[in-house]
Short mmCIF file of C-alpha atoms in Angstrom, two decimals:
data_model
loop_
_atom_site.label_atom_id
_atom_site.label_comp_id
_atom_site.label_asym_id
_atom_site.label_seq_id
_atom_site.Cartn_x
_atom_site.Cartn_y
_atom_site.Cartn_z
CA UNK A 526 43.19 45.58 -191.23
CA UNK A 527 43.56 46.80 -194.80
CA UNK A 528 46.69 48.76 -193.88
CA UNK A 529 48.17 45.71 -192.13
CA UNK A 530 47.39 43.59 -195.18
CA UNK A 531 49.08 46.18 -197.42
CA UNK A 532 52.24 46.20 -195.29
CA UNK A 533 52.31 42.40 -195.35
CA UNK A 534 52.10 42.36 -199.14
CA UNK A 535 54.86 44.93 -199.45
CA UNK A 536 57.08 42.92 -197.10
CA UNK A 537 56.49 39.71 -199.04
CA UNK A 538 57.16 41.49 -202.33
CA UNK A 539 60.42 42.89 -200.97
CA UNK A 540 61.55 39.44 -199.82
CA UNK A 541 60.68 38.04 -203.23
CA UNK A 542 62.75 40.67 -205.00
CA UNK A 543 65.71 39.97 -202.72
CA UNK A 544 65.46 36.24 -203.35
CA UNK A 545 65.31 36.77 -207.10
CA UNK A 546 68.37 39.01 -206.89
CA UNK A 547 70.27 36.37 -204.94
CA UNK A 548 69.30 33.65 -207.41
CA UNK A 549 70.46 35.81 -210.29
CA UNK A 550 74.00 35.65 -208.91
CA UNK A 551 76.48 38.25 -207.82
CA UNK A 552 76.77 41.00 -210.32
CA UNK A 553 78.45 44.22 -211.29
CA UNK A 554 76.17 47.03 -212.38
CA UNK A 555 73.11 44.79 -212.12
CA UNK A 556 74.37 42.04 -214.44
CA UNK A 557 75.81 38.61 -213.76
CA UNK A 558 79.55 38.86 -213.16
CA UNK A 559 81.88 37.06 -215.57
CA UNK A 560 85.32 35.86 -214.48
CA UNK A 561 88.01 34.17 -216.60
CA UNK A 562 91.12 32.30 -215.47
CA UNK A 563 94.19 32.08 -217.72
CA UNK A 564 96.68 29.33 -216.84
CA UNK A 565 100.02 28.31 -218.35
CA UNK A 566 98.95 24.67 -218.64
CA UNK A 567 96.06 22.28 -218.20
CA UNK A 568 93.97 22.50 -215.04
CA UNK A 569 93.67 18.72 -215.01
CA UNK A 570 96.74 16.85 -213.85
CA UNK A 571 98.69 19.95 -212.80
CA UNK A 572 98.34 20.71 -209.07
CA UNK A 573 99.23 24.39 -209.41
CA UNK A 574 96.52 25.09 -211.97
CA UNK A 575 94.04 22.61 -210.49
CA UNK A 576 94.05 24.49 -207.18
CA UNK A 577 93.42 27.82 -208.89
CA UNK A 578 90.56 26.29 -210.86
CA UNK A 579 89.13 24.84 -207.64
CA UNK A 580 88.97 28.36 -206.21
CA UNK A 581 87.29 29.66 -209.36
CA UNK A 582 84.64 26.93 -209.28
CA UNK A 583 83.90 27.59 -205.61
CA UNK A 584 83.44 31.28 -206.41
CA UNK A 585 81.15 30.30 -209.28
CA UNK A 586 78.97 28.28 -206.90
CA UNK A 587 78.98 30.77 -204.03
CA UNK A 588 78.46 33.93 -206.09
CA UNK A 589 76.52 32.68 -209.10
CA UNK A 590 79.14 33.71 -211.64
CA UNK A 591 79.77 32.89 -215.26
CA UNK A 592 83.32 31.53 -215.46
CA UNK A 593 85.76 30.41 -218.14
CA UNK A 594 89.24 28.87 -218.23
CA UNK A 595 91.68 28.24 -221.10
CA UNK A 596 92.06 24.51 -220.42
CA UNK A 597 93.37 23.70 -223.89
CA UNK A 598 97.10 23.13 -223.43
CA UNK A 599 98.11 26.50 -224.84
CA UNK A 600 101.67 27.63 -225.39
CA UNK A 601 103.22 31.00 -224.56
CA UNK A 602 102.48 32.29 -228.06
CA UNK A 603 98.74 31.91 -227.38
CA UNK A 604 98.56 33.77 -224.09
CA UNK A 605 98.17 37.35 -225.26
CA UNK A 606 95.41 36.33 -227.67
CA UNK A 607 93.65 34.53 -224.82
CA UNK A 608 93.74 37.61 -222.59
CA UNK A 609 92.45 39.75 -225.45
CA UNK A 610 89.72 37.27 -226.28
CA UNK A 611 88.33 37.26 -222.73
CA UNK A 612 88.51 41.05 -222.50
CA UNK A 613 86.86 41.35 -225.92
CA UNK A 614 84.04 39.14 -224.68
CA UNK A 615 83.57 41.71 -221.90
CA UNK A 616 84.56 39.53 -218.97
CA UNK A 617 84.57 41.69 -215.85
CA UNK A 618 87.66 40.08 -214.32
CA UNK A 619 90.52 38.17 -215.94
CA UNK A 620 92.98 36.39 -213.62
CA UNK A 621 96.40 35.40 -214.94
CA UNK A 622 97.69 32.49 -212.87
CA UNK A 623 101.46 32.93 -213.03
CA UNK A 624 104.16 35.61 -212.87
CA UNK A 625 104.85 35.01 -216.58
CA UNK A 626 101.58 36.79 -217.42
CA UNK A 627 102.66 40.12 -215.89
CA UNK A 628 103.85 41.86 -219.06
CA UNK A 629 101.05 40.46 -221.22
CA UNK A 630 98.31 41.42 -218.77
CA UNK A 631 99.74 44.93 -218.41
CA UNK A 632 99.78 45.38 -222.18
CA UNK A 633 96.24 44.09 -222.68
CA UNK A 634 94.85 46.02 -219.68
CA UNK A 635 95.81 49.29 -221.36
CA UNK A 636 93.56 48.42 -224.31
CA UNK A 637 90.58 47.22 -222.24
CA UNK A 638 89.95 49.73 -219.43
CA UNK A 639 86.54 48.23 -218.59
CA UNK A 640 88.02 44.84 -217.69
CA UNK A 641 89.95 44.28 -214.48
CA UNK A 642 93.08 42.11 -214.59
CA UNK A 643 94.91 40.39 -211.74
CA UNK A 644 98.21 38.50 -212.00
CA UNK A 645 99.04 35.90 -209.36
CA UNK A 646 102.75 35.88 -208.61
CA UNK A 647 103.53 38.99 -210.63
CA UNK A 648 104.31 42.51 -209.47
CA UNK A 649 102.18 44.83 -211.60
CA UNK A 650 99.73 47.59 -210.79
CA UNK A 651 97.65 50.21 -212.57
CA UNK A 652 94.18 51.65 -213.03
CA UNK A 653 92.64 48.29 -213.91
CA UNK A 654 95.35 45.81 -213.00
CA UNK A 655 96.57 44.38 -209.71
CA UNK A 656 98.73 41.49 -208.59
CA UNK A 657 99.07 39.12 -205.65
CA UNK A 658 102.48 38.04 -204.39
CA UNK A 659 102.24 34.94 -202.20
CA UNK A 660 104.74 34.91 -199.35
CA UNK A 661 105.66 31.25 -199.53
CA UNK A 662 108.96 31.81 -197.76
CA UNK A 663 106.92 31.31 -194.60
CA UNK A 664 105.58 27.89 -195.53
CA UNK A 665 109.03 26.89 -196.80
CA UNK A 666 110.65 27.97 -193.53
CA UNK A 667 108.12 25.98 -191.49
CA UNK A 668 108.77 22.89 -193.61
CA UNK A 669 112.48 23.39 -192.96
CA UNK A 670 111.87 23.52 -189.22
CA UNK A 671 109.98 20.24 -189.40
CA UNK A 672 112.67 18.63 -191.58
CA UNK A 673 115.40 19.59 -189.10
CA UNK A 674 113.41 18.12 -186.23
CA UNK A 675 112.71 14.85 -188.05
CA UNK A 676 116.02 14.03 -189.73
CA UNK A 677 118.03 11.32 -187.96
CA UNK A 678 121.00 11.31 -190.31
CA UNK A 679 121.43 15.08 -190.14
CA UNK A 680 121.32 15.34 -193.95
CA UNK A 681 118.42 17.00 -195.81
CA UNK A 682 118.21 17.20 -199.61
CA UNK A 683 116.31 19.53 -201.95
CA UNK A 684 115.56 19.07 -205.65
CA UNK A 685 114.90 22.27 -207.60
CA UNK A 686 113.61 22.55 -211.15
CA UNK A 687 115.98 25.21 -212.44
CA UNK A 688 118.52 27.69 -211.19
CA UNK A 689 117.32 31.28 -210.92
CA UNK A 690 116.11 33.85 -208.42
CA UNK A 691 112.54 32.56 -208.45
CA UNK A 692 113.77 29.19 -207.21
CA UNK A 693 116.69 30.41 -205.11
CA UNK A 694 114.47 32.24 -202.62
CA UNK A 695 112.33 29.12 -202.13
CA UNK A 696 115.34 26.92 -201.47
CA UNK A 697 116.80 29.56 -199.16
CA UNK A 698 113.59 29.89 -197.14
CA UNK A 699 113.52 26.12 -196.56
CA UNK A 700 117.14 25.94 -195.40
CA UNK A 701 116.73 29.05 -193.26
CA UNK A 702 114.16 27.06 -191.30
CA UNK A 703 116.43 24.02 -191.22
CA UNK A 704 119.50 25.89 -190.01
CA UNK A 705 117.61 28.03 -187.48
CA UNK A 706 116.40 24.81 -185.89
CA UNK A 707 119.61 22.79 -186.16
CA UNK A 708 122.66 24.53 -187.66
CA UNK A 709 124.52 21.21 -187.85
CA UNK A 710 122.22 19.72 -190.49
CA UNK A 711 123.95 19.22 -193.84
CA UNK A 712 122.15 20.65 -196.87
CA UNK A 713 122.17 18.96 -200.28
CA UNK A 714 120.84 20.85 -203.33
CA UNK A 715 120.46 19.62 -206.91
CA UNK A 716 118.98 21.34 -209.98
CA UNK A 717 117.14 19.09 -212.42
CA UNK A 718 116.95 21.47 -215.39
CA UNK A 719 113.30 20.53 -215.90
CA UNK A 720 109.86 20.91 -214.35
CA UNK A 721 108.50 17.81 -216.06
CA UNK A 722 111.01 14.96 -215.73
CA UNK A 723 110.05 12.60 -212.88
CA UNK A 724 112.80 10.17 -213.89
CA UNK A 725 115.41 12.90 -213.34
CA UNK A 726 113.84 13.75 -210.00
CA UNK A 727 114.03 10.11 -208.97
CA UNK A 728 117.67 9.93 -210.05
CA UNK A 729 118.64 13.02 -208.04
CA UNK A 730 116.74 11.90 -204.96
CA UNK A 731 118.29 8.44 -205.11
CA UNK A 732 121.76 9.98 -205.23
CA UNK A 733 120.97 12.13 -202.18
CA UNK A 734 119.56 9.16 -200.28
CA UNK A 735 122.65 7.12 -201.08
CA UNK A 736 124.63 10.06 -199.68
CA UNK A 737 122.78 9.79 -196.38
CA UNK A 738 119.80 12.13 -196.79
CA UNK A 739 116.69 10.95 -194.97
CA UNK A 740 114.48 13.92 -195.91
CA UNK A 741 113.89 14.85 -199.58
CA UNK A 742 112.31 18.23 -200.25
CA UNK A 743 111.53 19.67 -203.67
CA UNK A 744 110.66 22.78 -205.67
CA UNK A 745 110.46 21.05 -209.02
CA UNK A 746 106.80 20.43 -209.98
CA UNK A 747 106.37 17.06 -211.73
CA UNK A 748 110.13 16.43 -211.62
CA UNK A 749 109.97 16.60 -207.85
CA UNK A 750 107.21 14.01 -207.73
CA UNK A 751 109.73 11.51 -209.08
CA UNK A 752 111.95 12.41 -206.16
CA UNK A 753 109.12 11.78 -203.72
CA UNK A 754 108.50 8.37 -205.26
CA UNK A 755 112.18 7.53 -204.78
CA UNK A 756 111.91 8.65 -201.15
CA UNK A 757 108.88 6.41 -200.72
CA UNK A 758 110.74 3.40 -202.08
CA UNK A 759 113.72 4.09 -199.82
CA UNK A 760 111.55 4.65 -196.76
CA UNK A 761 112.70 8.22 -196.11
CA UNK A 762 110.67 11.37 -195.65
CA UNK A 763 109.42 13.45 -198.59
CA UNK A 764 108.21 17.06 -198.59
CA UNK A 765 106.08 18.26 -201.48
CA UNK A 766 105.63 21.69 -203.03
CA UNK A 767 102.27 23.53 -203.24
CA UNK A 768 100.02 20.53 -202.55
CA UNK A 769 100.07 17.47 -200.31
CA UNK A 770 102.27 14.60 -201.48
CA UNK A 771 100.14 11.67 -200.39
CA UNK A 772 99.44 10.43 -203.91
CA UNK A 773 103.14 10.18 -204.70
CA UNK A 774 104.33 8.99 -201.31
CA UNK A 775 101.41 7.95 -199.09
CA UNK A 776 103.61 6.35 -196.43
CA UNK A 777 106.47 8.84 -196.20
CA UNK A 778 104.80 12.18 -196.91
CA UNK A 779 106.10 14.31 -194.05
CA UNK A 780 104.28 17.49 -195.09
CA UNK A 781 104.13 20.05 -197.90
CA UNK A 782 104.88 23.75 -198.16
CA UNK A 783 101.58 24.85 -199.64
CA UNK A 784 100.54 27.81 -201.72
CA UNK A 785 96.76 27.85 -201.41
CA UNK A 786 95.91 29.07 -204.90
CA UNK A 787 92.29 28.06 -204.34
CA UNK A 788 92.00 30.60 -201.52
CA UNK A 789 93.90 33.23 -203.49
CA UNK A 790 91.63 33.02 -206.55
CA UNK A 791 88.47 32.91 -204.44
CA UNK A 792 89.49 35.98 -202.43
CA UNK A 793 90.45 37.92 -205.57
CA UNK A 794 86.99 37.31 -207.00
CA UNK A 795 85.25 38.23 -203.76
CA UNK A 796 87.23 41.46 -203.39
CA UNK A 797 86.35 42.43 -206.96
CA UNK A 798 82.65 41.74 -206.45
CA UNK A 799 82.73 43.75 -203.21
CA UNK A 800 84.39 46.67 -204.98
CA UNK A 801 87.47 46.41 -202.74
CA UNK A 802 90.08 45.37 -205.30
CA UNK A 803 92.61 48.15 -205.87
CA UNK A 804 95.22 48.57 -208.58
CA UNK A 805 98.23 47.65 -206.47
CA UNK A 806 100.47 44.77 -205.45
CA UNK A 807 99.04 42.67 -202.61
CA UNK A 808 101.31 40.60 -200.39
CA UNK A 809 99.48 37.61 -198.92
CA UNK A 810 100.92 35.09 -196.50
CA UNK A 811 99.87 33.12 -193.43
CA UNK A 812 97.27 35.61 -192.08
CA UNK A 813 95.47 35.65 -195.44
CA UNK A 814 95.63 31.83 -195.63
CA UNK A 815 97.49 32.11 -198.93
CA UNK A 816 100.33 29.84 -197.76
CA UNK A 817 100.87 27.27 -195.03
CA UNK A 818 101.97 23.76 -194.17
CA UNK A 819 100.00 20.84 -195.48
CA UNK A 820 98.95 17.92 -193.26
CA UNK A 821 101.80 16.56 -191.13
CA UNK A 822 102.33 12.80 -191.10
CA UNK A 823 100.40 11.05 -188.32
CA UNK A 824 103.54 9.45 -186.87
CA UNK A 825 105.22 12.79 -186.10
CA UNK A 826 105.43 13.23 -182.30
CA UNK A 827 103.18 15.87 -180.77
CA UNK A 828 106.13 17.68 -179.21
CA UNK A 829 107.58 18.18 -182.70
CA UNK A 830 104.26 19.51 -184.00
CA UNK A 831 104.10 21.85 -181.00
CA UNK A 832 107.53 23.25 -181.87
CA UNK A 833 106.48 23.89 -185.47
CA UNK A 834 103.24 25.52 -184.31
CA UNK A 835 105.18 27.74 -181.93
CA UNK A 836 107.30 29.04 -184.81
CA UNK A 837 104.18 29.60 -186.90
CA UNK A 838 102.64 31.60 -184.06
CA UNK A 839 105.75 33.79 -183.94
CA UNK A 840 105.16 34.52 -187.62
CA UNK A 841 101.49 35.35 -187.09
CA UNK A 842 102.37 37.61 -184.15
CA UNK A 843 104.92 39.47 -186.27
CA UNK A 844 107.83 38.34 -184.10
CA UNK A 845 109.42 36.39 -186.97
CA UNK A 846 109.47 38.20 -190.30
CA UNK A 847 111.17 36.76 -193.36
CA UNK A 848 112.47 38.41 -196.50
CA UNK A 849 112.73 36.63 -199.84
CA UNK A 850 116.44 35.87 -200.29
CA UNK A 851 117.17 35.74 -204.03
CA UNK A 852 120.88 34.96 -203.68
CA UNK A 853 122.27 31.64 -204.90
CA UNK A 854 121.84 29.10 -202.09
CA UNK A 855 125.08 28.33 -200.27
CA UNK A 856 124.28 26.24 -197.23
#
């Protein structure tokens, strides 16, 4: 009886220790893990940064982390100091949310070998730095397939923020999907010269609609939201970038080509806590749930949805593989 009682006490003590460890939060080397997120703008009001922050907060809840974010409207001149500040405070992991942090993070990582750095959208690697490239050509292609199936006029327009390789490949991926589905569709492309000019986006979309376009797609951040509002007023379809477009066009939001930054940030944190994060470039797409189509409008016929899903399955099965085409769009 005494021996049984002893074993029972030991078992209860072990369970208690495990529960205390769990309550203390996930840790590295026995201490509570600390993770910082550096963004190029505010996390409130900007869908790109808001999604990344959402992933960070979920990781905080699930893993019991201490987290921080530079939600202070910083400019480019502040970024290096922000990275150095978090590393100097001995954060275990610092995530730079944007390709524009690649050089800065690489420079700072060399001075803080005990902190791990990850850049989302960049292509850097090293002893204590990694990066994640999101393969959004797949979500763009799928949106193009849907646009080609839903246009009645045979004219599909796209508003882009700026000219440049980083935008060209997105526009190309969309029209690759359009043309693969219906090569007779006419492509309209306009560059706004701004990420933050909804009035310009509305102007460009209105011009396209007057030219016969009945689907307006965009890769133009807040500028593109103005285009979606113009599409809503005209009663034509709109396709949003990164997040769903229901707030801007609740009645004519066809879908969105999403980059699921919430999943990306969450998975980066989990990999680091599990000791699986390596100093290399990761390429994440549909299988990793880093990209995908947003909700499709309820009025879209099931046979159209089935066609889009069939193309997506080809991608998942490896039958349809897409490269990022950085050439100037000429459709």
